[in-house]
Amino acid sequence: MALTYIRAPYPNHKVTMILPNPQLEDSRASESTITIKRTMTGRVITYVNPSERVSMSLPFRLTRMKALELEAFVKSYQAARWHVTLGYDGSEWDAQLIGQPVSRTAVERIGGNATAGKELVDVTLTLSAKRLNP
Amino acid sequence: MANPGFGASSGIFPILLGEVESGTFVQDASNTFVLSQTLTLEEIYRLAANRLFFFGAYGPEGQLATHNYFYEDVSNTFTLTGVSGYDWEDDIIQYFGFSGTRVNPGNFGNYFGFSGETHRVFADSLSNAFDWNLHDTGAALLQSHNVSNTFVMTQGIDGIRLEFVYDVFGWADVVDTGSMAFNRGPTQSMLKQSVTFSVSGSKCPEKEYAPFIGSSGDDSYPAMSATPPTLGSGVLTLTHPRVSPTTTLVLKNPDFGNSDVLRFTKVDRRTRGGDRKIFSDLGWGSTQSFELTISNVCSTDVTIDEMLDFLNTSLGEEIGLLDWENRQWKGIIVAPETDVTPQRGGWSVRIIFEGELV
C-alpha cells in the first residue's frame, strides 16, 4: 500500500516518518499571484508574479501515538525543509511547514474503550512545496 | 600529506522478520528497506571555486569521480553485517539484494550508479560488502549542487519453520581517500552525508510511534525521540500554585474535539521573482496550547464558584494541569474570562491553556 513518507531535514535526511495517505479533501493551490489594474478606458493590465511552489493542505487522520510522533517530528524539524512523498500519486516535494499544526481529537476511538492512546486524531499539515519529480 | 578521511555513518536497524514469523510456518516473507543518501556539495564547490577539486577519481568504474585536476583514489563501501539467532538454522536462507536508482541533477555531470547484487547466504554468516560508484559524465561543473541516490534493499527469507528469529542489520558507509596530495583537504564539514531508512513491514509504522532515525551530517536540528511518550489514564486536574499547590480542582475529562495547537515563529517572505522564502530559527519561541471544553461537571464535585475562584486566584500565574493521559503540564490559562455555563445538573467551561510538558 502506498503511504506518505516525510523525511527531514532535506536534503540531508535523518528521520523518516511514515504516515497513512491524507484524507480525501487534501488540496494544492498555486502560489502564483497576479495584480490586476484597469485603466480609465477599461483596459485590463495584469502584473504576474509566477511561482513554481504550491501550498498544500494535507489532512491526516492518525492514531494518537502516530500524532505524538508527528508532534515530536514537527518540534524537531519545523524549521527545516522536508522531503514529502505522497504515496497515492507518487509525487515528491521539497516542502516547508507554513501553518500551525492543529491536532484535534476525532470523535472516534480505536480499541473500543477508553484506553490511553487509543483515540484518533485529525491533524492538518499546511506546507509550501516545490515539486521534485516531474 | 596525511590521507584525509570522511566520517562514517552507521546505524543499527532491526529487521522485523522475527516478529512476523516467530513460531509459525512461513515461506517467502520479505521486508524492504529504503536507504536514501544525499551529498550536499555546495560547500565543496564553494571551497573549490578556485581549484576544481572534488574528492574522488574517475575511470571506467569511476569511484566518486568528477572530472577535475586533482583527485584521489576513493572507495566507498557499504558493509552489511547481519546477526541472527534462530533454532532451525538449516531451514533459513536469507537474500540481500540491492537495486540502485539515480538522480541526475541537471547540468551537473555526476550520477550514481549502482550494480545491484543479490547474495544468498546463510543467516549465521551474513557479512557482505557492496561497492557503489559515482560515475563521471564529463559535463560541466556547477558551482553548487546536491546529488542524492536511493538504494532499495530487499531482504527475503525462505523458511520452513522459524522460531525466535531476530536479525540486526548494521550499516556502515566509509569513504576513504587515497594518497594523492592536494592543497585543500576535505574535512567532515565539507561533506554532509546522511542515511535514512524505512521499513514497510508488518508493524504498521503508519499507525504506531515508529520514526526511522538514521544519521545525518546535518546536526543543526534537535534530535527527535525514538521512543514514544508514556500515556496512562487520568482525570483532568488543575492545581494552583503549580509548586506546593493549595487549590486542586478535579474536573472531568474534556469533550471530544479538544485541540492541541503548535505555534512557531517564522519569517515568510516573497521575493520579487515570486519565490517564497520561509525561515525559522530554532531559538525562536514556540508555544503549545490546548483548547478544552469540559461539560457536565457535577456541581457536587466542583461548584461554579470554585471554578471562578480558581480562575481569579490563578490569574496570570503558572498552574499545573494533569491531563487525561496522565501527563503533567505547567502553564497558564490564556483566557480567564471564559464563560462558566450552568447546565442541567452541573456546568461547563471552555479553557484555553498554554504551557509545556513537565
Short mmCIF file of C-alpha atoms in Angstrom, two decimals:
data_model
loop_
_atom_site.label_atom_id
_atom_site.label_comp_id
_atom_site.label_asym_id
_atom_site.label_seq_id
_atom_site.Cartn_x
_atom_site.Cartn_y
_atom_site.Cartn_z
CA MET A 1 0.00 0.00 0.00
CA ALA A 2 1.41 3.36 -0.94
CA LEU A 3 1.92 5.54 2.09
CA THR A 4 3.06 9.05 2.80
CA TYR A 5 6.72 9.46 3.59
CA ILE A 6 8.13 12.56 5.21
CA ARG A 7 11.87 12.83 5.54
CA ALA A 8 13.80 15.63 7.17
CA PRO A 9 15.94 17.60 7.11
CA TYR A 10 16.07 17.95 3.35
CA PRO A 11 18.43 17.25 1.67
CA ASN A 12 20.39 15.57 4.44
CA HIS A 13 17.68 13.26 5.62
CA LYS A 14 17.94 11.84 9.04
CA VAL A 15 14.44 10.91 10.07
CA THR A 16 11.84 9.13 8.00
CA MET A 17 8.28 9.15 9.13
CA ILE A 18 5.59 7.02 7.56
CA LEU A 19 2.07 8.32 7.62
CA PRO A 20 -1.10 6.99 6.08
CA ASN A 21 -2.40 8.68 2.99
CA PRO A 22 -4.06 12.02 3.63
CA GLN A 23 -7.81 12.28 3.79
CA LEU A 24 -9.66 12.76 0.56
CA GLU A 25 -10.07 16.52 0.94
CA ASP A 26 -6.37 17.29 0.59
CA SER A 27 -5.64 20.21 -1.69
CA ARG A 28 -2.94 22.01 -3.64
CA ALA A 29 -3.02 25.63 -4.68
CA SER A 30 -0.64 27.54 -6.88
CA GLU A 31 1.30 30.28 -5.14
CA SER A 32 1.42 32.33 -8.31
CA THR A 33 -0.33 35.65 -7.99
CA ILE A 34 -1.47 38.38 -10.30
CA THR A 35 -2.27 42.02 -9.76
CA ILE A 36 -4.99 43.45 -11.98
CA LYS A 37 -5.13 47.10 -12.88
CA ARG A 38 -7.74 48.78 -15.03
CA THR A 39 -7.09 51.91 -17.00
CA MET A 40 -9.54 54.76 -17.32
CA THR A 41 -10.54 53.35 -20.69
CA GLY A 42 -11.30 49.98 -19.26
CA ARG A 43 -8.24 48.21 -20.50
CA VAL A 44 -7.11 45.42 -18.20
CA ILE A 45 -3.45 45.20 -17.32
CA THR A 46 -2.13 42.28 -15.34
CA TYR A 47 1.12 42.01 -13.44
CA VAL A 48 2.07 38.44 -12.80
CA ASN A 49 4.16 37.00 -10.04
CA PRO A 50 4.70 33.40 -11.06
CA SER A 51 5.82 30.77 -8.62
CA GLU A 52 6.59 27.13 -9.03
CA ARG A 53 5.58 26.50 -5.45
CA VAL A 54 2.23 25.25 -4.32
CA SER A 55 0.50 25.47 -1.00
CA MET A 56 -0.52 22.02 0.11
CA SER A 57 -3.04 21.13 2.72
CA LEU A 58 -2.72 17.57 3.92
CA PRO A 59 -5.35 16.45 6.40
CA PHE A 60 -4.47 13.25 8.17
CA ARG A 61 -6.47 11.09 10.50
CA LEU A 62 -3.94 9.45 12.77
CA THR A 63 -3.83 7.27 15.79
CA ARG A 64 -2.92 9.17 18.92
CA MET A 65 0.54 7.59 19.04
CA LYS A 66 1.24 8.49 15.44
CA ALA A 67 0.04 12.03 16.14
CA LEU A 68 2.51 12.21 19.01
CA GLU A 69 5.25 11.07 16.64
CA LEU A 70 4.23 13.78 14.20
CA GLU A 71 4.27 16.31 17.03
CA ALA A 72 7.80 15.28 18.03
CA PHE A 73 8.84 15.41 14.38
CA VAL A 74 7.41 18.88 13.89
CA LYS A 75 9.04 20.16 17.07
CA SER A 76 12.42 18.96 15.84
CA TYR A 77 12.12 19.88 12.19
CA GLN A 78 9.62 22.73 11.95
CA ALA A 79 12.42 25.00 10.75
CA ALA A 80 13.79 22.51 8.23
CA ARG A 81 12.85 21.61 4.72
CA TRP A 82 11.03 18.32 4.36
CA HIS A 83 11.06 15.74 1.63
CA VAL A 84 7.48 14.66 1.24
CA THR A 85 6.47 11.68 -0.85
CA LEU A 86 2.77 11.25 -1.42
CA GLY A 87 2.17 7.62 -2.00
CA TYR A 88 -1.18 7.89 -3.70
CA ASP A 89 0.24 9.70 -6.72
CA GLY A 90 3.98 9.19 -6.32
CA SER A 91 4.74 12.89 -6.24
CA GLU A 92 7.75 14.12 -4.30
CA TRP A 93 8.04 17.55 -2.79
CA ASP A 94 10.59 19.83 -1.21
CA ALA A 95 8.34 21.32 1.41
CA GLN A 96 8.31 23.66 4.34
CA LEU A 97 5.77 23.88 7.08
CA ILE A 98 3.87 27.15 6.96
CA GLY A 99 0.76 26.54 9.00
CA GLN A 100 0.25 25.79 12.63
CA PRO A 101 -0.33 22.10 13.05
CA VAL A 102 -3.53 21.63 14.99
CA SER A 103 -4.33 18.23 16.40
CA ARG A 104 -7.98 17.72 17.07
CA THR A 105 -9.23 14.60 18.70
CA ALA A 106 -11.74 12.96 16.47
CA VAL A 107 -14.96 11.55 17.74
CA GLU A 108 -13.69 8.06 17.34
CA ARG A 109 -11.87 5.56 19.38
CA ILE A 110 -9.95 2.51 18.39
CA GLY A 111 -9.96 -0.41 20.67
CA GLY A 112 -13.47 0.14 21.90
CA ASN A 113 -12.91 1.60 25.34
CA ALA A 114 -11.13 4.46 26.99
CA THR A 115 -7.65 3.06 26.77
CA ALA A 116 -4.97 5.72 26.77
CA GLY A 117 -3.67 6.50 23.32
CA LYS A 118 -6.47 4.63 21.57
CA GLU A 119 -8.04 7.66 20.01
CA LEU A 120 -7.99 9.00 16.51
CA VAL A 121 -6.72 12.49 15.91
CA ASP A 122 -7.19 14.82 12.96
CA VAL A 123 -4.09 16.78 12.03
CA THR A 124 -3.74 19.08 9.05
CA LEU A 125 -0.31 19.98 7.74
CA THR A 126 -0.08 23.11 5.65
CA LEU A 127 3.02 23.17 3.50
CA SER A 128 4.61 25.35 0.89
CA ALA A 129 6.19 22.93 -1.52
CA LYS A 130 8.16 22.69 -4.70
CA ARG A 131 7.82 19.56 -6.77
CA LEU A 132 10.93 17.42 -7.09
CA ASN A 133 9.89 14.84 -9.64
CA PRO A 134 8.11 15.57 -12.91
CA MET B 1 50.23 14.81 3.42
CA ALA B 2 48.15 12.61 5.59
CA ASN B 3 45.25 10.92 3.97
CA PRO B 4 42.13 12.78 4.81
CA GLY B 5 39.14 10.68 5.57
CA PHE B 6 35.47 11.29 5.61
CA GLY B 7 33.46 10.29 8.57
CA ALA B 8 31.30 7.31 8.70
CA SER B 9 27.62 7.00 9.25
CA SER B 10 26.21 3.99 10.87
CA GLY B 11 23.04 2.71 12.29
CA ILE B 12 21.62 -0.45 13.64
CA PHE B 13 18.28 -1.21 12.17
CA PRO B 14 16.12 -4.02 13.29
CA ILE B 15 14.70 -6.40 10.79
CA LEU B 16 11.24 -7.38 11.67
CA LEU B 17 11.07 -10.79 10.21
CA GLY B 18 11.36 -12.40 13.57
CA GLU B 19 8.34 -10.59 14.79
CA VAL B 20 6.40 -11.60 11.75
CA GLU B 21 7.33 -15.19 11.63
CA SER B 22 8.14 -16.26 15.11
CA GLY B 23 6.81 -19.69 15.82
CA THR B 24 4.96 -20.04 12.57
CA PHE B 25 5.28 -21.85 9.33
CA VAL B 26 6.25 -19.45 6.62
CA GLN B 27 7.55 -19.14 3.15
CA ASP B 28 8.80 -16.11 1.30
CA ALA B 29 8.44 -13.35 3.82
CA SER B 30 10.16 -10.15 2.95
CA ASN B 31 10.97 -6.72 4.18
CA THR B 32 12.11 -3.71 2.29
CA PHE B 33 14.49 -1.06 3.40
CA VAL B 34 14.81 2.20 1.62
CA LEU B 35 18.12 3.89 2.21
CA SER B 36 18.41 7.42 0.97
CA GLN B 37 21.73 9.09 0.75
CA THR B 38 22.44 12.66 -0.08
CA LEU B 39 25.64 14.50 -0.62
CA THR B 40 25.44 18.23 -0.27
CA LEU B 41 28.10 19.58 -2.46
CA GLU B 42 27.59 23.26 -2.01
CA GLU B 43 30.36 23.67 0.47
CA ILE B 44 32.71 21.58 -1.55
CA TYR B 45 32.23 23.68 -4.60
CA ARG B 46 32.36 26.87 -2.69
CA LEU B 47 35.74 25.89 -1.37
CA ALA B 48 36.77 24.53 -4.69
CA ALA B 49 35.78 27.54 -6.70
CA ASN B 50 39.35 28.47 -7.44
CA ARG B 51 40.61 24.96 -7.61
CA LEU B 52 38.37 22.40 -9.12
CA PHE B 53 38.64 19.84 -6.51
CA PHE B 54 36.12 17.31 -5.60
CA PHE B 55 37.03 14.20 -3.83
CA GLY B 56 37.37 11.22 -6.00
CA ALA B 57 38.91 9.74 -9.06
CA TYR B 58 37.24 8.76 -12.24
CA GLY B 59 37.54 5.96 -14.65
CA PRO B 60 35.56 3.24 -16.26
CA GLU B 61 34.23 2.25 -12.90
CA GLY B 62 34.75 5.73 -11.54
CA GLN B 63 34.84 5.92 -7.83
CA LEU B 64 33.18 9.01 -6.52
CA ALA B 65 34.51 10.68 -9.59
CA THR B 66 34.50 14.08 -11.11
CA HIS B 67 36.49 15.49 -13.93
CA ASN B 68 38.91 17.79 -12.31
CA TYR B 69 42.57 18.17 -11.95
CA PHE B 70 43.10 16.86 -8.51
CA TYR B 71 41.72 13.63 -7.48
CA GLU B 72 42.20 10.90 -5.07
CA ASP B 73 41.56 7.25 -5.09
CA VAL B 74 38.36 6.97 -3.24
CA SER B 75 36.42 3.93 -2.38
CA ASN B 76 33.06 3.93 -0.82
CA THR B 77 31.97 0.71 0.73
CA PHE B 78 28.78 -0.36 2.26
CA THR B 79 29.22 -3.10 4.71
CA LEU B 80 26.32 -5.17 5.76
CA THR B 81 26.62 -7.08 8.92
CA GLY B 82 23.92 -9.42 9.90
CA VAL B 83 23.47 -11.23 13.15
CA SER B 84 20.83 -13.83 13.54
CA GLY B 85 19.64 -16.18 16.13
CA TYR B 86 17.26 -18.98 15.48
CA ASP B 87 16.58 -22.57 16.25
CA TRP B 88 16.24 -24.14 12.86
CA GLU B 89 19.23 -22.82 11.06
CA ASP B 90 19.24 -25.40 8.34
CA ASP B 91 15.93 -24.13 7.16
CA ILE B 92 16.79 -20.46 6.89
CA ILE B 93 18.17 -18.80 3.84
CA GLN B 94 18.37 -15.07 3.52
CA TYR B 95 18.68 -12.94 0.48
CA PHE B 96 20.10 -9.49 0.32
CA GLY B 97 19.66 -7.56 -2.84
CA PHE B 98 20.31 -4.04 -3.90
CA SER B 99 18.85 -2.04 -6.64
CA GLY B 100 20.10 1.43 -7.17
CA THR B 101 18.31 4.40 -8.56
CA ARG B 102 19.98 7.57 -9.58
CA VAL B 103 19.28 11.21 -9.58
CA ASN B 104 20.91 13.08 -12.38
CA PRO B 105 20.85 16.62 -11.16
CA GLY B 106 20.57 18.90 -14.10
CA ASN B 107 23.77 20.00 -15.72
CA PHE B 108 25.89 18.53 -13.05
CA GLY B 109 27.58 15.62 -14.68
CA ASN B 110 27.75 13.08 -11.98
CA TYR B 111 25.31 10.43 -11.24
CA PHE B 112 25.32 7.49 -9.00
CA GLY B 113 25.32 4.11 -10.49
CA PHE B 114 24.96 1.01 -8.53
CA SER B 115 25.41 -2.52 -9.57
CA GLY B 116 22.80 -4.47 -7.78
CA GLU B 117 23.77 -7.70 -6.25
CA THR B 118 21.82 -10.41 -4.68
CA HIS B 119 23.52 -12.58 -2.20
CA ARG B 120 22.20 -15.75 -0.92
CA VAL B 121 23.72 -16.53 2.38
CA PHE B 122 23.02 -18.42 5.47
CA ALA B 123 21.83 -16.16 8.16
CA ASP B 124 24.51 -17.00 10.62
CA SER B 125 27.29 -15.94 8.33
CA LEU B 126 25.89 -12.83 6.83
CA SER B 127 28.59 -10.33 6.09
CA ASN B 128 28.94 -8.82 2.68
CA ALA B 129 30.44 -5.73 1.24
CA PHE B 130 28.95 -3.86 -1.67
CA ASP B 131 30.69 -1.18 -3.62
CA TRP B 132 28.87 1.62 -5.27
CA ASN B 133 30.28 4.10 -7.61
CA LEU B 134 29.84 7.63 -8.76
CA HIS B 135 30.38 7.93 -12.47
CA ASP B 136 31.56 10.90 -14.39
CA THR B 137 29.74 12.04 -17.48
CA GLY B 138 32.16 14.84 -18.23
CA ALA B 139 29.61 17.59 -18.09
CA ALA B 140 30.42 20.98 -16.73
CA LEU B 141 30.62 21.51 -13.04
CA LEU B 142 28.24 23.86 -11.42
CA GLN B 143 29.16 25.98 -8.53
CA SER B 144 26.89 24.06 -6.29
CA HIS B 145 24.56 21.22 -6.46
CA ASN B 146 23.25 18.39 -4.44
CA VAL B 147 23.19 14.84 -5.56
CA SER B 148 21.29 12.08 -3.98
CA ASN B 149 20.60 8.49 -4.54
CA THR B 150 18.36 5.91 -3.13
CA PHE B 151 19.08 2.30 -2.56
CA VAL B 152 16.25 -0.06 -2.21
CA MET B 153 17.31 -3.14 -0.40
CA THR B 154 15.06 -6.08 -0.10
CA GLN B 155 15.56 -8.86 2.30
CA GLY B 156 13.75 -12.07 1.76
CA ILE B 157 13.65 -15.14 3.79
CA ASP B 158 12.81 -18.70 2.98
CA GLY B 159 11.88 -20.72 5.95
CA ILE B 160 10.04 -23.83 6.78
CA ARG B 161 9.77 -23.35 10.46
CA LEU B 162 11.21 -20.35 12.19
CA GLU B 163 11.36 -19.75 15.85
CA PHE B 164 12.82 -16.83 17.71
CA VAL B 165 14.29 -15.32 14.66
CA TYR B 166 15.86 -11.97 15.16
CA ASP B 167 18.17 -10.01 12.98
CA VAL B 168 20.20 -6.90 13.38
CA PHE B 169 21.18 -5.11 10.29
CA GLY B 170 24.23 -2.97 10.67
CA TRP B 171 25.04 -0.41 8.09
CA ALA B 172 28.29 1.44 7.75
CA ASP B 173 29.43 3.69 5.00
CA VAL B 174 33.02 4.74 4.93
CA VAL B 175 34.68 6.93 2.38
CA ASP B 176 38.45 6.72 2.29
CA THR B 177 40.69 8.79 0.18
CA GLY B 178 43.96 7.64 -1.23
CA SER B 179 47.36 9.18 -1.14
CA MET B 180 47.27 11.88 -3.80
CA ALA B 181 48.17 15.20 -2.30
CA PHE B 182 46.17 18.32 -2.87
CA ASN B 183 46.21 21.72 -1.41
CA ARG B 184 42.95 21.79 0.36
CA GLY B 185 41.98 18.67 2.16
CA PRO B 186 38.39 17.71 2.58
CA THR B 187 37.04 17.81 6.06
CA GLN B 188 33.99 16.45 7.67
CA SER B 189 32.27 19.79 7.48
CA MET B 190 32.60 19.80 3.71
CA LEU B 191 30.72 16.59 3.24
CA LYS B 192 27.27 16.23 4.56
CA GLN B 193 26.17 12.74 4.15
CA SER B 194 23.12 11.13 5.55
CA VAL B 195 21.28 7.90 5.54
CA THR B 196 17.68 7.27 6.27
CA PHE B 197 15.74 4.12 6.11
CA SER B 198 12.26 2.91 6.45
CA VAL B 199 10.76 -0.48 6.84
CA SER B 200 7.47 -1.30 5.27
CA GLY B 201 6.68 -4.44 7.07
CA SER B 202 4.18 -5.88 9.41
CA LYS B 203 4.45 -3.40 12.22
CA CYS B 204 2.09 -0.84 10.78
CA PRO B 205 4.56 2.03 11.04
CA GLU B 206 1.89 4.40 9.79
CA LYS B 207 -0.14 3.73 12.91
CA GLU B 208 2.36 3.46 15.71
CA TYR B 209 5.01 5.74 17.09
CA ALA B 210 7.73 4.40 14.83
CA PRO B 211 10.10 7.03 13.45
CA PHE B 212 13.01 5.67 11.47
CA ILE B 213 16.04 7.56 12.64
CA GLY B 214 19.19 7.24 10.63
CA SER B 215 22.16 9.51 10.68
CA SER B 216 22.95 12.77 9.01
CA GLY B 217 25.84 15.11 8.58
CA ASP B 218 23.42 17.93 9.26
CA ASP B 219 23.21 18.15 13.03
CA SER B 220 21.67 21.58 13.19
CA TYR B 221 18.33 20.29 14.35
CA PRO B 222 17.45 18.83 17.74
CA ALA B 223 17.25 15.09 17.95
CA MET B 224 13.85 13.52 17.78
CA SER B 225 12.93 11.00 20.42
CA ALA B 226 12.89 7.46 19.14
CA THR B 227 10.74 6.27 21.98
CA PRO B 228 7.09 7.16 22.40
CA PRO B 229 5.85 9.07 25.42
CA THR B 230 4.20 7.00 28.07
CA LEU B 231 0.49 7.54 28.26
CA GLY B 232 -1.73 6.49 31.10
CA SER B 233 -5.20 7.25 32.28
CA GLY B 234 -6.10 10.27 34.32
CA VAL B 235 -8.73 12.82 35.12
CA LEU B 236 -8.26 16.44 34.17
CA THR B 237 -6.94 18.15 37.27
CA LEU B 238 -5.95 21.78 37.76
CA THR B 239 -3.64 22.84 40.57
CA HIS B 240 -2.50 26.24 41.77
CA PRO B 241 0.18 27.26 42.55
CA ARG B 242 1.97 24.71 40.44
CA VAL B 243 4.57 24.14 43.12
CA SER B 244 3.09 23.30 46.51
CA PRO B 245 -0.49 23.71 45.33
CA THR B 246 -3.12 24.95 47.73
CA THR B 247 -6.06 24.61 45.33
CA THR B 248 -6.86 21.47 43.39
CA LEU B 249 -9.81 21.09 41.07
CA VAL B 250 -10.56 17.61 39.80
CA LEU B 251 -12.76 18.23 36.79
CA LYS B 252 -14.00 15.86 34.13
CA ASN B 253 -12.13 14.91 31.03
CA PRO B 254 -12.79 17.19 28.06
CA ASP B 255 -15.26 16.51 25.32
CA PHE B 256 -14.11 15.10 22.02
CA GLY B 257 -12.88 17.72 19.64
CA ASN B 258 -10.30 19.14 22.01
CA SER B 259 -7.47 20.71 20.11
CA ASP B 260 -3.72 20.88 20.56
CA VAL B 261 -2.01 23.66 18.64
CA LEU B 262 1.69 24.12 17.98
CA ARG B 263 2.73 27.67 17.13
CA PHE B 264 6.11 28.65 15.77
CA THR B 265 7.66 31.95 14.87
CA LYS B 266 8.53 32.12 11.21
CA VAL B 267 9.56 34.70 8.67
CA ASP B 268 7.62 34.21 5.47
CA ARG B 269 8.60 36.47 2.57
CA ARG B 270 8.15 36.51 -1.17
CA THR B 271 10.91 37.65 -3.45
CA ARG B 272 10.31 39.95 -6.39
CA GLY B 273 10.71 36.92 -8.60
CA GLY B 274 7.86 35.20 -6.87
CA ASP B 275 9.76 32.64 -4.85
CA ARG B 276 8.80 32.10 -1.31
CA LYS B 277 11.39 32.22 1.45
CA ILE B 278 10.48 30.78 4.78
CA PHE B 279 12.85 30.91 7.67
CA SER B 280 12.59 29.89 11.25
CA ASP B 281 15.29 29.79 13.84
CA LEU B 282 15.23 27.03 16.39
CA GLY B 283 15.98 29.57 19.09
CA TRP B 284 12.81 31.46 18.38
CA GLY B 285 9.95 30.78 20.66
CA SER B 286 7.28 28.22 20.11
CA THR B 287 4.18 27.55 22.10
CA GLN B 288 1.76 24.72 22.57
CA SER B 289 -1.78 25.35 23.64
CA PHE B 290 -4.86 23.32 24.33
CA GLU B 291 -8.44 24.21 23.88
CA LEU B 292 -10.62 22.11 26.11
CA THR B 293 -14.35 22.05 26.59
CA ILE B 294 -15.39 20.40 29.80
CA SER B 295 -19.08 19.80 30.13
CA ASN B 296 -21.43 18.27 32.66
CA VAL B 297 -19.18 18.88 35.62
CA CYS B 298 -21.26 17.87 38.56
CA SER B 299 -21.86 20.73 41.00
CA THR B 300 -21.44 18.37 43.88
CA ASP B 301 -17.85 17.74 42.82
CA VAL B 302 -16.78 21.24 41.85
CA THR B 303 -19.06 24.24 42.05
CA ILE B 304 -19.15 27.09 39.60
CA ASP B 305 -17.87 29.42 42.34
CA GLU B 306 -14.90 27.19 42.96
CA MET B 307 -14.07 27.27 39.28
CA LEU B 308 -14.39 31.04 39.13
CA ASP B 309 -12.30 31.41 42.28
CA PHE B 310 -9.65 29.24 40.70
CA LEU B 311 -9.62 31.37 37.57
CA ASN B 312 -9.29 34.53 39.67
CA THR B 313 -6.63 33.34 42.07
CA SER B 314 -4.51 31.81 39.32
CA LEU B 315 -4.81 34.88 37.13
CA GLY B 316 -1.67 35.12 35.07
CA GLU B 317 0.15 32.65 37.27
CA GLU B 318 1.54 29.28 36.45
CA ILE B 319 -0.73 26.38 37.20
CA GLY B 320 -0.38 22.64 36.92
CA LEU B 321 -2.55 20.61 34.60
CA LEU B 322 -2.74 16.86 34.79
CA ASP B 323 -4.36 15.67 31.60
CA TRP B 324 -6.49 12.66 30.80
CA GLU B 325 -3.42 10.81 29.55
CA ASN B 326 -1.75 11.25 32.92
CA ARG B 327 0.74 13.76 31.65
CA GLN B 328 1.67 16.74 33.78
CA TRP B 329 1.81 20.17 32.20
CA LYS B 330 2.71 23.59 33.51
CA GLY B 331 1.47 26.81 32.06
CA ILE B 332 -1.18 29.49 32.24
CA ILE B 333 -4.84 29.79 31.44
CA VAL B 334 -4.84 32.14 28.50
CA ALA B 335 -8.42 33.33 28.54
CA PRO B 336 -9.62 33.51 32.14
CA GLU B 337 -12.69 35.48 31.07
CA THR B 338 -14.20 32.28 29.76
CA ASP B 339 -17.85 31.58 30.40
CA VAL B 340 -18.78 29.05 33.02
CA THR B 341 -22.21 27.95 31.94
CA PRO B 342 -24.71 26.17 34.16
CA GLN B 343 -26.19 23.04 32.67
CA ARG B 344 -28.79 20.68 33.93
CA GLY B 345 -27.18 19.11 36.99
CA GLY B 346 -23.83 20.80 36.51
CA TRP B 347 -21.89 23.27 34.42
CA SER B 348 -19.49 23.53 31.53
CA VAL B 349 -16.43 25.62 30.78
CA ARG B 350 -14.05 26.15 27.91
CA ILE B 351 -10.40 26.50 28.86
CA ILE B 352 -7.50 27.63 26.69
CA PHE B 353 -4.28 26.53 28.31
CA GLU B 354 -0.81 27.32 27.06
CA GLY B 355 2.11 25.50 28.54
CA GLU B 356 4.70 22.82 28.29
CA LEU B 357 5.14 19.27 29.41
CA VAL B 358 6.84 18.92 32.75
#
